[in-house]
Amino acid sequence: MTSTLRCAQINRKLRICSIEAGGELGRRVRDMGLIPGAEVTVVGKAPLMDPMALRLRDFTMTLRNSEADHITVEPVEK
């Protein structure tokens, strides 16, 4: 079942299915390593839920909800 990254639960491992952002935003998101097939974990969200902290490979990054809306993810089966 796919959803946007914005709707993801904390501490759930996810696989990126697609990036729907184009232009500068799409390029920037891909440059950060958020590409289809990559596995990420949402490790936290700010008190007002924006931004969110993601764990990708061996580093942590933050992403705004407006950016996360363009990323489709699916849960990784255990």
PDB file of C-alpha atoms in Angstrom:
ATOM      1  CA  MET A   1       0.000   0.000   0.000  1.00  0.00           C
ATOM      2  CA  THR A   2       1.577   3.280  -1.071  1.00  0.00           C
ATOM      3  CA  SER A   3       1.204   6.721   0.506  1.00  0.00           C
ATOM      4  CA  THR A   4       3.098   9.979   0.574  1.00  0.00           C
ATOM      5  CA  LEU A   5       6.128  10.314   2.816  1.00  0.00           C
ATOM      6  CA  ARG A   6       4.300  13.034   4.762  1.00  0.00           C
ATOM      7  CA  CYS A   7       1.806  10.440   6.062  1.00  0.00           C
ATOM      8  CA  ALA A   8       4.489   7.972   7.186  1.00  0.00           C
ATOM      9  CA  GLN A   9       4.620   6.742  10.767  1.00  0.00           C
ATOM     10  CA  ILE A  10       7.700   7.281  12.895  1.00  0.00           C
ATOM     11  CA  ASN A  11      10.190   4.370  13.073  1.00  0.00           C
ATOM     12  CA  ARG A  12       8.723   2.550  10.073  1.00  0.00           C
ATOM     13  CA  LYS A  13      11.075   1.432   7.311  1.00  0.00           C
ATOM     14  CA  LEU A  14       9.879   2.581   3.886  1.00  0.00           C
ATOM     15  CA  ARG A  15      10.940   2.189   0.273  1.00  0.00           C
ATOM     16  CA  ILE A  16      10.623   5.134  -2.105  1.00  0.00           C
ATOM     17  CA  CYS A  17       8.399   4.240  -5.068  1.00  0.00           C
ATOM     18  CA  SER A  18       8.439   7.491  -7.007  1.00  0.00           C
ATOM     19  CA  ILE A  19       9.322  11.167  -6.891  1.00  0.00           C
ATOM     20  CA  GLU A  20       6.600  13.343  -8.410  1.00  0.00           C
ATOM     21  CA  ALA A  21       8.477  16.637  -8.023  1.00  0.00           C
ATOM     22  CA  GLY A  22       9.951  18.268 -11.072  1.00  0.00           C
ATOM     23  CA  GLY A  23      12.313  21.138 -11.718  1.00  0.00           C
ATOM     24  CA  GLU A  24      14.568  22.456  -8.980  1.00  0.00           C
ATOM     25  CA  LEU A  25      12.729  20.627  -6.176  1.00  0.00           C
ATOM     26  CA  GLY A  26      12.936  17.279  -7.967  1.00  0.00           C
ATOM     27  CA  ARG A  27      16.641  17.737  -8.638  1.00  0.00           C
ATOM     28  CA  ARG A  28      17.378  18.768  -5.048  1.00  0.00           C
ATOM     29  CA  VAL A  29      15.450  15.832  -3.566  1.00  0.00           C
ATOM     30  CA  ARG A  30      17.279  13.378  -5.841  1.00  0.00           C
ATOM     31  CA  ASP A  31      20.643  15.014  -5.043  1.00  0.00           C
ATOM     32  CA  MET A  32      19.986  14.265  -1.359  1.00  0.00           C
ATOM     33  CA  GLY A  33      19.770  10.554  -2.232  1.00  0.00           C
ATOM     34  CA  LEU A  34      15.993  10.260  -2.173  1.00  0.00           C
ATOM     35  CA  ILE A  35      15.586   8.162  -5.308  1.00  0.00           C
ATOM     36  CA  PRO A  36      13.176   5.344  -6.221  1.00  0.00           C
ATOM     37  CA  GLY A  37      14.247   2.130  -4.507  1.00  0.00           C
ATOM     38  CA  ALA A  38      16.032   3.841  -1.601  1.00  0.00           C
ATOM     39  CA  GLU A  39      14.990   2.795   1.891  1.00  0.00           C
ATOM     40  CA  VAL A  40      14.297   5.472   4.515  1.00  0.00           C
ATOM     41  CA  THR A  41      13.015   5.597   8.074  1.00  0.00           C
ATOM     42  CA  VAL A  42      11.147   8.551   9.577  1.00  0.00           C
ATOM     43  CA  VAL A  43      12.960   9.052  12.886  1.00  0.00           C
ATOM     44  CA  GLY A  44      11.062  12.077  14.131  1.00  0.00           C
ATOM     45  CA  LYS A  45       8.778  14.988  13.438  1.00  0.00           C
ATOM     46  CA  ALA A  46       8.906  18.494  14.842  1.00  0.00           C
ATOM     47  CA  PRO A  47       6.238  19.470  17.406  1.00  0.00           C
ATOM     48  CA  LEU A  48       4.105  21.058  14.672  1.00  0.00           C
ATOM     49  CA  MET A  49       4.863  18.066  12.389  1.00  0.00           C
ATOM     50  CA  ASP A  50       7.038  20.099  10.030  1.00  0.00           C
ATOM     51  CA  PRO A  51       9.827  19.334   9.229  1.00  0.00           C
ATOM     52  CA  MET A  52      10.411  15.597   9.586  1.00  0.00           C
ATOM     53  CA  ALA A  53      13.724  13.830  10.214  1.00  0.00           C
ATOM     54  CA  LEU A  54      14.640  10.927   7.935  1.00  0.00           C
ATOM     55  CA  ARG A  55      17.342   8.294   8.255  1.00  0.00           C
ATOM     56  CA  LEU A  56      18.829   7.359   4.882  1.00  0.00           C
ATOM     57  CA  ARG A  57      21.790   4.969   4.791  1.00  0.00           C
ATOM     58  CA  ASP A  58      24.134   6.276   7.485  1.00  0.00           C
ATOM     59  CA  PHE A  59      22.953   9.870   7.859  1.00  0.00           C
ATOM     60  CA  THR A  60      19.951  11.849   9.072  1.00  0.00           C
ATOM     61  CA  MET A  61      18.308  14.638   7.070  1.00  0.00           C
ATOM     62  CA  THR A  62      15.269  16.861   7.435  1.00  0.00           C
ATOM     63  CA  LEU A  63      12.559  17.364   4.866  1.00  0.00           C
ATOM     64  CA  ARG A  64       9.636  19.788   4.797  1.00  0.00           C
ATOM     65  CA  ASN A  65       6.123  18.393   4.497  1.00  0.00           C
ATOM     66  CA  SER A  66       5.644  20.313   1.257  1.00  0.00           C
ATOM     67  CA  GLU A  67       8.603  18.344  -0.151  1.00  0.00           C
ATOM     68  CA  ALA A  68       7.494  15.029   1.375  1.00  0.00           C
ATOM     69  CA  ASP A  69       4.118  15.374  -0.387  1.00  0.00           C
ATOM     70  CA  HIS A  70       5.887  14.679  -3.707  1.00  0.00           C
ATOM     71  CA  ILE A  71       7.453  11.382  -2.566  1.00  0.00           C
ATOM     72  CA  THR A  72       5.466   8.143  -2.745  1.00  0.00           C
ATOM     73  CA  VAL A  73       6.565   5.338  -0.409  1.00  0.00           C
ATOM     74  CA  GLU A  74       5.580   1.798   0.541  1.00  0.00           C
ATOM     75  CA  PRO A  75       6.367  -0.139   3.734  1.00  0.00           C
ATOM     76  CA  VAL A  76       9.293  -2.563   3.630  1.00  0.00           C
ATOM     77  CA  GLU A  77       8.107  -6.013   4.622  1.00  0.00           C
ATOM     78  CA  LYS A  78      10.022  -7.561   7.500  1.00  0.00           C
TER      79      LYS A  78
END
